[in-house]
Amino acid sequence: MDRGAAETDVDAVVIGAGFSGLYMLHKLREQGLDVRVYEKGGEVGGTWYWNTYPGARCDSESHIYCFSFDEGLHREWTWSERYPEQPEILDYLQWVADRLDLHRDIAFEREVTSATYDDETATWTVELADGERVRTRYFVTAVGCLSEPFLPDFDGLEEFEGEWYHTARWPDEEVDFGDDHVGVIGTGSTGIQFISEVGGRADHLTVFQRTPNYAVPARNRPLEDDEYEEIRENYDDIWERARDSRLGMPFEHEHETDYGLSEDEIREVLEDRWQQGGFRFLHSFEPGSILSNPELNEVVSTFIREKIREKVDDPETAETLVPTDHPYGSKRPPMDYNDYYGTYNRDDVSLVDVDENPIERVTADGIRTTADHYDLDMLVFATGFDAMTGAILAMDIEGENGQTLEEKWEAGPRTYLGLMTHGFPNLFTITGPQSPSVLTNMPLAIEQHVEWIADCIAYMDERGYDRIEASEDSEDQWVQNTNMLAENMLFSQAKSWYRGANVPGKTQVFTPFPGGLDNYREICARVARDDYDGFELG
Ligand code: N01
């Protein structure tokens, strides 16, 4: 069948204008494709457009939380702090979009409601909320892994008479906490950032914690001019080391494993890394070894528990804050920017254990747990996301033979390399399920995906192919491989969003590829070298 002649409105539709969508647009446009990006938000930025809550900051260090593909971008942009704050990342992405002249191909405030594949023509028809339909050869999701907010279904929320917010949909106008008694639900990375920022700014802050977490000090500080110059001079080396690493971060570790070290020696390494802060702590040893070796992990977890106890004055509060239900790193490790644990020493901050006494309902004037009622003027839900699949499945995607992606992924997502899913030809998923994504420094994971997809499309164009699909066999093997790797690590010991465990009723499957960005890059490169081994082209 000659599908090559099929009429399309554009060559590629890309959904989302965060890091992924911006670079995908740039790459495909460079290759001469006619590309249109649809973005739900009002500007570029993705995660950093929506997550504007007080304290929002990136846990990856700024000099590596940016694009590496264009040297000019490094030369001209200067980060002000070791970890970039949300407004600075948003400025950066807007600056990149201006420099690369991306805005002209992005339609803002446009939500995609469905996408349907037509096998006759090997094209996708993408439909928007306002009824517009666009026909395209390639359909690329660049929707991020943590984009669809999760709000628990608490009874009574509609009766609440005060203001309430989800951190991922924070309003543009200033929220005044001053005279309010604020209740915050959730102590993940977001809650921890929010609590340490707002503790002391509200009349009273009550934290509702279900599961305690291991927050490691970030040790943020301004970046000095000479330090930044040195980073600039060494960028090639920094990126090379980052790409060759498990987490996409260029941090060295003196010891691969704890083999041959006494417990005191391990603790010495940990103390040194604790002082360095941030993800350098997870690099105390090869991160894969901390995440796989239960004995080493227990020493690390105990080390952090002791630090928490030292920080919190009231022993009962300290014990409530000490995590014992999961090993360090089996959930995404949060960072502490602003003396998180010390916040609980304030008289105007209190902690409620809703694991022991769960939230029963929201009332007109607060929250009722099984033990008590808490009077509150404002509620803040730092309750996370329907991660990894939520934003993709929010679009009604229909592939070959009328099968929807939701049906296909009912028992958990199935992909080959996290890039494509069998039965959905020409649909590429940037940082899709079963790719390293959230277990790594995201911009590097994104760049690798974008470049792989762009190369693949160039390969197809050169050879006159108009259809590519993951084979069922290669997908089965990849899913199996990802599951097996995860089972051999400590991830199964936590109820995390990595496994969909945070959303009631969601199938629980470990979703990111845990084998390391370095190994993953090699696998993808080999697949491409071998004429897209495991994919069917036609
Ligand atoms: O969400 P989370 P997040 N009753 O799912 C609690 C990234 N991020 O927004 O642990 C009571 O981690 C829930 O409790 P439990 C980062 O990858 C990045 O904080 O399920 N509590 C938990 O405490 C991060 O991991 C940056 O028992 C309920 C909290 O809500 C990811 O985003 C900055 C509840 C949700 O924590 C998600 O973090 C910030 C209920 N019914 C975030 N339901 C960067 O640096 C949920 N909770 C880039």
Coordinates of C-alpha atoms and ligand atoms in Angstrom, one line a residue:
M1 CA 0.0 0.0 0.0
D2 CA 1.3 3.4 -0.9
R3 CA 0.7 5.4 2.2
G4 CA 3.4 8.0 1.4
A5 CA 0.9 10.1 -0.5
A6 CA -1.5 10.5 2.4
E7 CA -2.4 14.1 3.0
T8 CA -1.5 15.5 6.4
D9 CA -1.9 18.9 7.9
V10 CA 1.5 18.7 9.5
D11 CA 4.4 16.2 9.6
A12 CA 4.4 16.0 13.4
V13 CA 2.2 17.0 16.3
V14 CA 4.0 17.3 19.7
I15 CA 2.0 17.5 22.9
G16 CA 3.5 19.7 25.6
A17 CA 6.0 22.7 25.6
G18 CA 8.2 21.8 28.5
F19 CA 11.9 20.7 28.2
S20 CA 10.8 17.7 26.0
G21 CA 8.4 19.5 23.6
L22 CA 10.7 22.4 23.1
Y23 CA 13.7 20.3 22.1
M24 CA 11.5 18.0 20.0
L25 CA 10.1 20.9 18.0
H26 CA 13.6 22.3 17.5
K27 CA 15.1 19.0 16.3
L28 CA 12.3 18.1 13.9
R29 CA 12.2 21.6 12.5
E30 CA 15.9 21.4 11.9
Q31 CA 15.2 18.2 9.9
G32 CA 12.8 20.1 7.7
L33 CA 9.5 18.8 9.2
D34 CA 6.4 20.9 9.6
V35 CA 5.7 20.6 13.3
R36 CA 2.9 21.9 15.5
V37 CA 3.1 21.8 19.3
Y38 CA -0.1 22.0 21.5
E39 CA 0.3 23.1 25.0
K40 CA -2.4 23.2 27.7
G41 CA -0.7 26.0 29.7
G42 CA -0.4 29.6 28.7
E43 CA 3.3 29.6 28.1
V44 CA 6.3 27.3 27.7
G45 CA 7.6 25.6 30.8
G46 CA 5.7 22.4 31.4
T47 CA 6.2 21.3 35.1
W48 CA 7.8 24.7 35.8
Y49 CA 4.8 26.6 34.3
W50 CA 2.3 24.8 36.7
N51 CA 4.3 24.2 39.9
T52 CA 4.6 27.7 41.2
Y53 CA 3.9 26.9 44.9
P54 CA 6.1 28.6 47.5
G55 CA 9.4 26.9 47.8
A56 CA 9.3 25.2 44.4
R57 CA 12.8 24.4 43.3
C58 CA 14.6 21.8 41.3
D59 CA 16.5 19.0 43.2
S60 CA 19.0 18.6 40.3
E61 CA 21.9 21.1 40.4
S62 CA 21.3 24.0 38.1
H63 CA 24.4 23.6 35.9
I64 CA 23.1 20.1 34.9
Y65 CA 19.4 20.9 34.9
C66 CA 19.5 22.5 31.5
F67 CA 20.0 21.6 27.8
S68 CA 23.4 20.3 26.9
F69 CA 22.8 20.1 23.1
D70 CA 23.8 23.7 22.3
E71 CA 27.1 25.2 23.6
G72 CA 25.8 28.7 22.9
L73 CA 23.1 28.2 25.5
H74 CA 25.7 27.4 28.1
R75 CA 27.9 30.4 27.3
E76 CA 25.1 32.9 27.6
W77 CA 23.0 31.6 30.5
T78 CA 24.1 31.9 34.1
W79 CA 22.4 30.2 37.0
S80 CA 22.3 32.1 40.2
E81 CA 22.1 29.3 42.8
R82 CA 23.3 25.8 43.2
Y83 CA 19.6 24.6 42.8
P84 CA 17.4 26.6 40.5
E85 CA 14.2 28.1 41.8
Q86 CA 11.0 27.7 39.8
P87 CA 10.9 31.2 38.4
E88 CA 14.5 31.0 37.2
I89 CA 13.9 27.7 35.4
L90 CA 10.8 29.2 33.8
D91 CA 12.8 32.2 32.7
Y92 CA 15.4 29.9 31.3
L93 CA 12.9 27.9 29.2
Q94 CA 11.3 31.1 27.9
W95 CA 14.7 32.4 27.0
V96 CA 15.6 29.1 25.1
A97 CA 12.2 29.2 23.3
D98 CA 12.9 32.8 22.2
R99 CA 16.5 32.1 21.1
L100 CA 15.4 29.1 19.0
D101 CA 12.3 31.0 17.8
L102 CA 10.0 28.2 19.0
H103 CA 6.9 30.2 20.0
R104 CA 5.7 30.5 16.4
D105 CA 4.9 26.8 16.2
I106 CA 3.4 26.4 19.6
A107 CA -0.4 26.8 20.2
F108 CA -1.0 27.7 23.9
E109 CA -4.1 27.0 26.0
R110 CA -5.0 24.2 23.6
E111 CA -5.9 20.8 25.2
V112 CA -5.8 17.6 23.2
T113 CA -8.8 15.5 24.0
S114 CA -8.2 12.5 21.6
A115 CA -5.9 11.0 19.0
T116 CA -6.9 8.3 16.6
Y117 CA -4.7 6.2 14.3
D118 CA -5.8 5.3 10.8
D119 CA -4.1 2.2 9.5
E120 CA -5.1 2.9 5.9
T121 CA -3.0 6.0 5.7
A122 CA -0.6 5.5 8.7
T123 CA -1.7 8.9 10.1
W124 CA -3.0 10.2 13.3
T125 CA -5.9 12.6 13.8
V126 CA -5.5 14.7 16.8
E127 CA -8.5 16.4 18.2
L128 CA -8.5 19.4 20.5
A129 CA -11.0 20.5 23.2
D130 CA -12.4 23.3 20.9
G131 CA -13.1 20.7 18.1
E132 CA -10.2 21.4 15.9
R133 CA -8.8 18.3 14.2
V134 CA -5.2 18.0 12.8
R135 CA -3.9 15.1 10.7
T136 CA -0.3 14.2 11.2
R137 CA 2.2 11.5 10.3
Y138 CA 4.0 11.5 13.7
F139 CA 2.4 11.9 17.0
V140 CA 4.8 12.7 19.9
T141 CA 3.8 13.0 23.6
A142 CA 6.0 15.3 25.5
V143 CA 3.7 15.5 28.5
G144 CA 6.1 14.9 31.3
C145 CA 5.9 12.1 34.0
L146 CA 4.5 14.2 36.8
S147 CA 1.8 16.4 35.2
E148 CA -1.6 15.1 36.1
P149 CA -2.2 16.2 39.7
F150 CA -3.6 13.7 42.1
L151 CA -6.2 14.9 44.6
P152 CA -7.4 12.3 47.1
D153 CA -11.2 11.8 47.1
F154 CA -11.8 13.2 50.6
D155 CA -15.5 13.4 51.6
G156 CA -16.7 16.9 52.3
L157 CA -14.1 19.0 50.3
E158 CA -17.0 20.8 48.5
E159 CA -18.3 21.9 51.9
F160 CA -15.0 23.5 53.0
E161 CA -15.5 27.3 53.4
G162 CA -11.9 28.4 53.2
E163 CA -9.5 28.5 50.3
W164 CA -7.9 25.3 49.1
Y165 CA -5.1 24.6 46.6
H166 CA -3.3 21.8 45.0
T167 CA 0.4 22.6 44.8
A168 CA 0.6 21.7 41.1
R169 CA -2.2 24.1 40.3
W170 CA -1.0 27.0 42.4
P171 CA -2.8 30.3 41.5
D172 CA -1.0 33.2 39.7
E173 CA -2.1 35.7 42.4
E174 CA -0.2 36.0 45.7
V175 CA -1.6 33.7 48.4
D176 CA -1.5 35.4 51.7
F177 CA -1.0 32.9 54.6
G178 CA -0.6 35.7 57.2
D179 CA -3.5 35.3 59.6
D180 CA -4.5 31.9 58.5
H181 CA -4.4 28.5 60.1
V182 CA -3.2 26.5 57.2
G183 CA -3.4 22.7 56.8
V184 CA -1.0 20.9 54.4
I185 CA -1.6 17.3 53.4
G186 CA 1.5 15.4 52.1
T187 CA 5.1 15.2 52.9
G188 CA 6.7 14.2 49.6
S189 CA 9.3 16.3 47.8
T190 CA 6.7 19.0 47.2
G191 CA 5.2 19.0 50.8
I192 CA 8.7 19.2 52.3
Q193 CA 9.6 22.2 50.1
F194 CA 6.3 23.9 50.9
I195 CA 6.4 23.2 54.6
S196 CA 9.9 24.6 55.2
E197 CA 9.0 27.7 53.2
V198 CA 5.6 28.5 54.7
G199 CA 6.3 27.4 58.3
G200 CA 6.6 30.7 60.1
R201 CA 4.7 32.6 57.4
A202 CA 1.2 31.4 58.4
D203 CA -0.4 32.1 61.8
H204 CA -0.2 28.3 62.2
L205 CA 0.7 25.5 59.9
T206 CA -0.6 22.0 60.6
V207 CA 1.1 19.2 58.6
F208 CA -0.9 16.0 58.0
Q209 CA 1.7 13.3 57.4
R210 CA 0.8 9.8 56.4
T211 CA 4.3 8.4 55.6
P212 CA 7.6 10.0 56.9
N213 CA 10.3 10.6 54.4
Y214 CA 14.1 10.8 54.3
A215 CA 15.0 14.4 53.5
V216 CA 18.7 15.0 52.9
P217 CA 20.0 18.6 53.1
A218 CA 20.4 20.2 49.7
R219 CA 22.9 22.8 50.9
N220 CA 21.8 25.4 48.5
R221 CA 23.9 28.6 48.0
P222 CA 24.5 31.2 45.4
L223 CA 26.9 30.2 42.6
E224 CA 30.0 32.5 42.7
D225 CA 31.3 34.0 39.4
D226 CA 34.6 32.1 39.4
E227 CA 32.9 28.8 40.3
Y228 CA 30.5 29.4 37.3
E229 CA 33.4 30.2 35.0
E230 CA 35.0 26.9 36.0
I231 CA 31.8 25.0 35.2
R232 CA 31.6 26.7 31.8
E233 CA 35.2 25.7 31.0
N234 CA 34.5 22.1 31.9
Y235 CA 31.1 21.6 30.4
D236 CA 32.2 19.1 27.9
D237 CA 33.6 16.9 30.5
I238 CA 30.7 17.4 32.9
W239 CA 28.2 16.3 30.2
E240 CA 30.2 13.4 29.2
R241 CA 30.4 12.1 32.8
A242 CA 26.7 12.8 33.3
R243 CA 25.8 10.8 30.2
D244 CA 28.0 8.0 31.3
S245 CA 26.4 7.7 34.7
R246 CA 23.5 5.8 36.1
L247 CA 21.5 8.9 37.2
G248 CA 22.6 11.4 34.5
M249 CA 24.7 13.3 37.1
P250 CA 28.4 13.8 36.9
F251 CA 29.2 13.0 40.5
E252 CA 32.0 10.7 41.5
H253 CA 32.0 8.2 44.3
E254 CA 35.2 7.1 46.0
H255 CA 33.8 3.6 46.6
E256 CA 31.6 1.6 44.3
T257 CA 30.3 -0.5 47.1
D258 CA 30.8 -0.9 50.8
Y259 CA 32.8 -4.0 50.2
G260 CA 35.7 -4.2 52.7
L261 CA 34.6 -1.2 54.7
S262 CA 33.7 -1.3 58.3
E263 CA 30.5 0.4 59.4
D264 CA 32.4 3.3 60.9
E265 CA 34.2 3.8 57.5
I266 CA 30.9 3.7 55.7
R267 CA 29.5 6.3 58.1
E268 CA 32.5 8.5 57.5
V269 CA 31.8 8.4 53.8
L270 CA 28.1 9.2 54.5
E271 CA 29.0 12.1 56.8
D272 CA 31.2 13.7 54.1
R273 CA 28.5 13.3 51.5
W274 CA 25.8 14.6 54.0
Q275 CA 27.9 17.8 54.2
Q276 CA 28.1 18.0 50.4
G277 CA 24.3 17.6 50.2
G278 CA 21.8 16.9 47.5
F279 CA 22.0 14.0 45.2
R280 CA 25.8 13.8 46.0
F281 CA 24.6 11.9 49.1
L282 CA 23.0 9.2 47.0
H283 CA 26.4 9.0 45.2
S284 CA 28.2 8.2 48.5
F285 CA 28.5 4.8 46.8
E286 CA 27.5 3.7 43.3
P287 CA 23.8 4.6 43.6
G288 CA 22.8 1.2 42.2
S289 CA 24.5 -0.4 45.1
I290 CA 22.6 1.7 47.7
L291 CA 19.4 0.8 45.9
S292 CA 20.1 -2.9 45.7
N293 CA 22.1 -3.9 48.8
P294 CA 19.8 -4.2 51.8
E295 CA 22.7 -4.2 54.4
L296 CA 24.3 -1.1 53.0
N297 CA 20.9 0.6 52.6
E298 CA 20.1 -0.1 56.2
V299 CA 23.3 1.7 57.3
V300 CA 22.4 4.7 55.1
S301 CA 18.8 4.7 56.3
T302 CA 19.8 4.5 60.0
F303 CA 22.3 7.3 59.4
I304 CA 19.5 9.6 58.2
R305 CA 17.2 8.5 61.0
E306 CA 19.8 9.6 63.5
K307 CA 20.2 13.0 61.8
I308 CA 16.4 13.5 62.0
R309 CA 16.4 12.7 65.7
E310 CA 19.2 15.2 66.3
K311 CA 17.3 17.9 64.5
V312 CA 13.9 17.7 66.2
D313 CA 13.6 18.8 69.8
D314 CA 10.5 16.9 70.8
P315 CA 11.3 13.2 70.9
E316 CA 7.7 12.1 70.1
T317 CA 7.6 14.5 67.1
A318 CA 11.0 13.2 66.0
E319 CA 9.8 9.6 66.1
T320 CA 6.8 10.5 64.0
L321 CA 9.1 12.0 61.4
V322 CA 11.5 9.0 61.3
P323 CA 10.8 6.7 58.3
T324 CA 10.9 3.0 59.1
D325 CA 8.4 1.6 56.6
H326 CA 10.7 1.8 53.5
P327 CA 14.4 1.8 52.7
Y328 CA 16.1 5.1 51.7
G329 CA 15.8 5.7 47.9
S330 CA 13.0 3.2 47.4
K331 CA 10.8 6.3 47.1
R332 CA 12.1 9.4 45.3
P333 CA 14.4 11.0 47.9
P334 CA 13.3 14.5 48.8
M335 CA 15.7 17.4 49.5
D336 CA 15.7 19.7 52.4
Y337 CA 16.4 23.3 51.4
N338 CA 15.3 25.2 54.5
D339 CA 15.8 23.3 57.7
Y340 CA 12.7 21.1 57.1
Y341 CA 13.1 19.1 60.3
G342 CA 13.9 22.2 62.4
T343 CA 10.6 23.7 61.2
Y344 CA 8.8 21.3 63.6
N345 CA 10.6 23.0 66.6
R346 CA 8.5 26.1 65.9
D347 CA 5.5 26.8 68.1
D348 CA 3.4 27.7 65.1
V349 CA 4.0 24.4 63.3
S350 CA 2.4 21.1 64.3
L351 CA 2.5 17.6 63.0
V352 CA -0.5 15.2 62.8
D353 CA 0.1 11.5 62.1
V354 CA -2.6 10.5 59.7
D355 CA -1.2 7.0 59.3
E356 CA -2.2 6.3 62.9
N357 CA -5.4 8.4 62.7
P358 CA -6.4 8.7 59.1
I359 CA -8.3 11.7 57.6
E360 CA -12.0 10.9 57.8
R361 CA -13.3 13.9 56.0
V362 CA -13.0 17.6 55.2
T363 CA -15.5 19.7 57.1
A364 CA -16.7 23.3 56.5
D365 CA -14.0 24.5 58.8
G366 CA -11.2 22.0 58.7
I367 CA -10.2 18.4 58.7
R368 CA -11.6 15.5 60.8
T369 CA -9.3 12.6 61.5
T370 CA -10.4 9.4 63.3
A371 CA -9.0 11.0 66.5
D372 CA -9.7 14.8 66.3
H373 CA -11.0 17.8 64.5
Y374 CA -8.5 20.5 63.3
D375 CA -9.8 24.0 62.6
L376 CA -8.3 25.3 59.4
D377 CA -8.8 28.4 57.2
M378 CA -6.8 27.1 54.2
L379 CA -6.0 23.6 52.9
V380 CA -3.0 22.8 50.7
F381 CA -2.9 19.5 48.9
A382 CA 0.7 18.4 48.3
T383 CA -0.6 15.0 47.3
G384 CA 1.3 14.4 44.2
F385 CA 0.5 13.1 40.8
D386 CA -1.1 10.3 38.8
A387 CA 2.5 9.7 37.7
M388 CA 4.1 8.3 34.6
T389 CA 0.8 7.4 32.8
G390 CA -1.8 9.9 34.0
A391 CA -1.1 12.7 31.5
I392 CA -0.8 10.3 28.5
L393 CA -4.0 8.5 29.3
A394 CA -5.9 11.7 30.0
M395 CA -5.8 12.0 26.2
D396 CA -8.1 9.4 24.7
I397 CA -5.6 7.6 22.4
E398 CA -6.9 5.0 20.0
G399 CA -4.5 2.8 18.0
E400 CA -4.8 0.0 15.5
N401 CA -8.1 -2.0 15.4
G402 CA -9.9 0.5 17.7
Q403 CA -7.9 -0.5 20.8
T404 CA -7.4 2.4 23.2
L405 CA -4.2 2.9 25.1
E406 CA -6.1 2.8 28.3
E407 CA -7.3 -0.7 27.4
K408 CA -3.8 -1.8 26.4
W409 CA -2.3 -0.5 29.6
E410 CA -5.0 -1.7 31.9
A411 CA -2.6 -4.1 33.7
G412 CA 0.2 -1.5 33.6
P413 CA 2.0 0.3 30.8
R414 CA 3.7 -1.8 28.1
T415 CA 6.3 -0.2 25.9
Y416 CA 9.5 -1.1 24.1
L417 CA 12.3 1.1 25.5
G418 CA 9.7 3.5 26.8
L419 CA 9.6 5.0 23.3
M420 CA 6.8 3.2 21.6
T421 CA 4.0 0.8 22.3
H422 CA 2.8 -2.1 20.1
G423 CA -0.4 -1.4 18.3
F424 CA 0.2 2.4 18.2
P425 CA 2.4 3.0 15.2
N426 CA 4.1 6.4 14.8
L427 CA 3.3 7.3 18.4
F428 CA 6.5 8.2 20.3
T429 CA 6.4 8.8 24.0
I430 CA 9.3 11.1 25.3
T431 CA 10.3 9.8 28.8
G432 CA 7.5 7.2 28.5
P433 CA 7.0 4.4 31.0
Q434 CA 9.9 1.9 31.1
S435 CA 12.4 4.5 30.2
P436 CA 14.9 5.9 32.8
S437 CA 13.1 9.3 33.1
V438 CA 12.3 10.1 36.7
L439 CA 15.2 8.0 38.1
T440 CA 17.7 10.3 36.3
N441 CA 18.4 14.0 35.7
M442 CA 15.4 14.7 33.5
P443 CA 16.9 17.1 30.8
L444 CA 19.6 14.5 29.9
A445 CA 17.0 11.7 29.7
I446 CA 14.8 13.9 27.6
E447 CA 17.6 14.9 25.2
Q448 CA 18.5 11.3 24.6
H449 CA 14.9 10.4 23.7
V450 CA 14.4 13.5 21.5
E451 CA 17.6 12.8 19.6
W452 CA 16.7 9.1 19.2
I453 CA 13.2 9.9 17.9
A454 CA 14.5 12.6 15.5
D455 CA 17.2 10.1 14.2
C456 CA 14.5 7.4 13.8
I457 CA 12.3 9.8 11.8
A458 CA 15.2 10.8 9.6
Y459 CA 16.0 7.1 9.0
M460 CA 12.4 6.5 7.9
D461 CA 12.3 9.5 5.7
E462 CA 15.6 8.5 4.0
R463 CA 14.3 5.0 3.2
G464 CA 10.8 5.9 2.4
Y465 CA 9.1 4.2 5.4
D466 CA 6.0 5.8 6.7
R467 CA 5.2 3.6 9.6
I468 CA 7.1 2.3 12.6
E469 CA 5.8 0.1 15.4
A470 CA 7.3 -1.7 18.3
S471 CA 7.0 -5.5 17.8
E472 CA 5.0 -7.3 20.4
D473 CA 7.9 -9.7 21.2
S474 CA 10.4 -6.9 21.8
E475 CA 7.9 -5.1 24.0
D476 CA 7.2 -8.2 26.0
Q477 CA 10.9 -8.7 26.6
W478 CA 11.5 -5.1 27.6
V479 CA 8.6 -5.1 30.1
Q480 CA 9.9 -8.3 31.5
N481 CA 13.4 -7.0 31.7
T482 CA 12.3 -3.8 33.5
N483 CA 10.2 -5.7 36.0
M484 CA 13.1 -8.1 36.7
L485 CA 15.6 -5.3 37.3
A486 CA 13.2 -3.6 39.7
E487 CA 12.5 -6.8 41.6
N488 CA 16.2 -7.2 42.2
M489 CA 16.3 -3.7 43.7
L490 CA 14.7 -2.3 46.9
F491 CA 12.0 -0.5 45.0
S492 CA 9.4 -3.2 45.8
Q493 CA 9.6 -2.3 49.5
A494 CA 7.9 1.1 49.1
K495 CA 4.4 2.1 48.3
S496 CA 5.6 4.8 45.8
W497 CA 4.3 6.7 42.8
Y498 CA 7.1 4.9 40.9
R499 CA 4.7 1.9 41.2
G500 CA 1.4 3.7 41.0
A501 CA 0.7 2.9 44.6
N502 CA -0.3 6.4 45.5
V503 CA -3.4 6.4 43.4
P504 CA -6.2 4.1 44.8
G505 CA -7.2 1.5 42.2
K506 CA -4.3 2.0 39.9
T507 CA -2.5 -1.1 38.8
Q508 CA 0.8 -1.4 40.7
V509 CA 3.8 -2.0 38.4
F510 CA 7.2 -0.4 38.8
T511 CA 7.2 2.0 35.8
P512 CA 10.6 3.7 35.2
F513 CA 13.5 1.7 33.8
P514 CA 15.9 1.2 36.7
G515 CA 19.0 -0.1 34.9
G516 CA 20.7 3.3 34.6
L517 CA 20.8 6.0 32.0
D518 CA 24.3 4.9 30.8
N519 CA 23.2 1.3 30.1
Y520 CA 19.9 2.5 28.6
R521 CA 21.7 4.9 26.2
E522 CA 23.8 2.0 25.0
I523 CA 20.8 -0.2 24.4
C524 CA 19.0 2.4 22.4
A525 CA 22.1 3.2 20.3
R526 CA 22.5 -0.4 19.5
V527 CA 18.9 -0.8 18.5
A528 CA 19.2 2.2 16.1
R529 CA 22.6 0.9 14.7
D530 CA 20.9 -2.5 14.1
D531 CA 18.3 -0.9 11.8
Y532 CA 15.8 -0.4 14.6
D533 CA 16.0 -3.9 15.9
G534 CA 12.7 -4.8 17.6
F535 CA 10.7 -2.3 15.6
E536 CA 8.6 -3.1 12.5
L537 CA 9.0 -0.6 9.7
G538 CA 6.9 -0.4 6.6
Ligands
N01_1 O1 4.1 13.9 45.6 P1 4.4 12.5 46.4 P2 5.1 15.2 45.5 N1 -4.0 11.1 52.9 O2 3.4 11.5 45.7 C1 0.4 12.2 50.7 C2 8.8 15.5 41.9 N2 9.2 16.7 42.5 O3 4.3 16.2 44.7 O4 3.6 8.8 51.2 C3 -2.9 11.6 53.4 O5 5.8 12.2 46.5 C4 1.5 11.0 50.5 O6 1.5 10.2 51.6 P3 2.1 8.7 51.4 C5 9.6 14.4 42.6 O7 10.0 13.4 41.7 C6 10.3 17.2 42.0 O8 5.6 15.6 46.8 O9 1.4 8.1 50.1 N3 -1.8 11.8 52.7 C7 2.7 11.9 50.3 O10 3.3 12.3 51.5 C8 8.6 13.9 43.5 O11 8.9 12.6 44.1 C9 10.8 18.4 42.5 O12 1.6 7.9 52.5 C10 -1.8 11.6 51.4 C11 2.2 13.1 49.5 O13 0.8 13.2 49.7 C12 7.4 14.0 42.7 O14 7.5 15.2 42.1 C13 10.1 19.1 43.4 C14 -3.0 11.1 50.8 C15 2.4 13.0 48.0 O15 3.8 12.9 47.8 C16 6.1 13.9 43.5 O16 6.3 14.7 44.7 C17 8.9 18.6 43.9 C18 -4.1 10.8 51.6 N4 -5.3 10.3 51.1 C19 8.4 17.4 43.4 N5 -2.7 10.9 49.5 C20 12.1 18.8 41.8 O17 13.0 19.0 42.4 C21 -1.5 11.3 49.3 N6 -0.9 11.7 50.5 C22 12.2 18.7 40.3

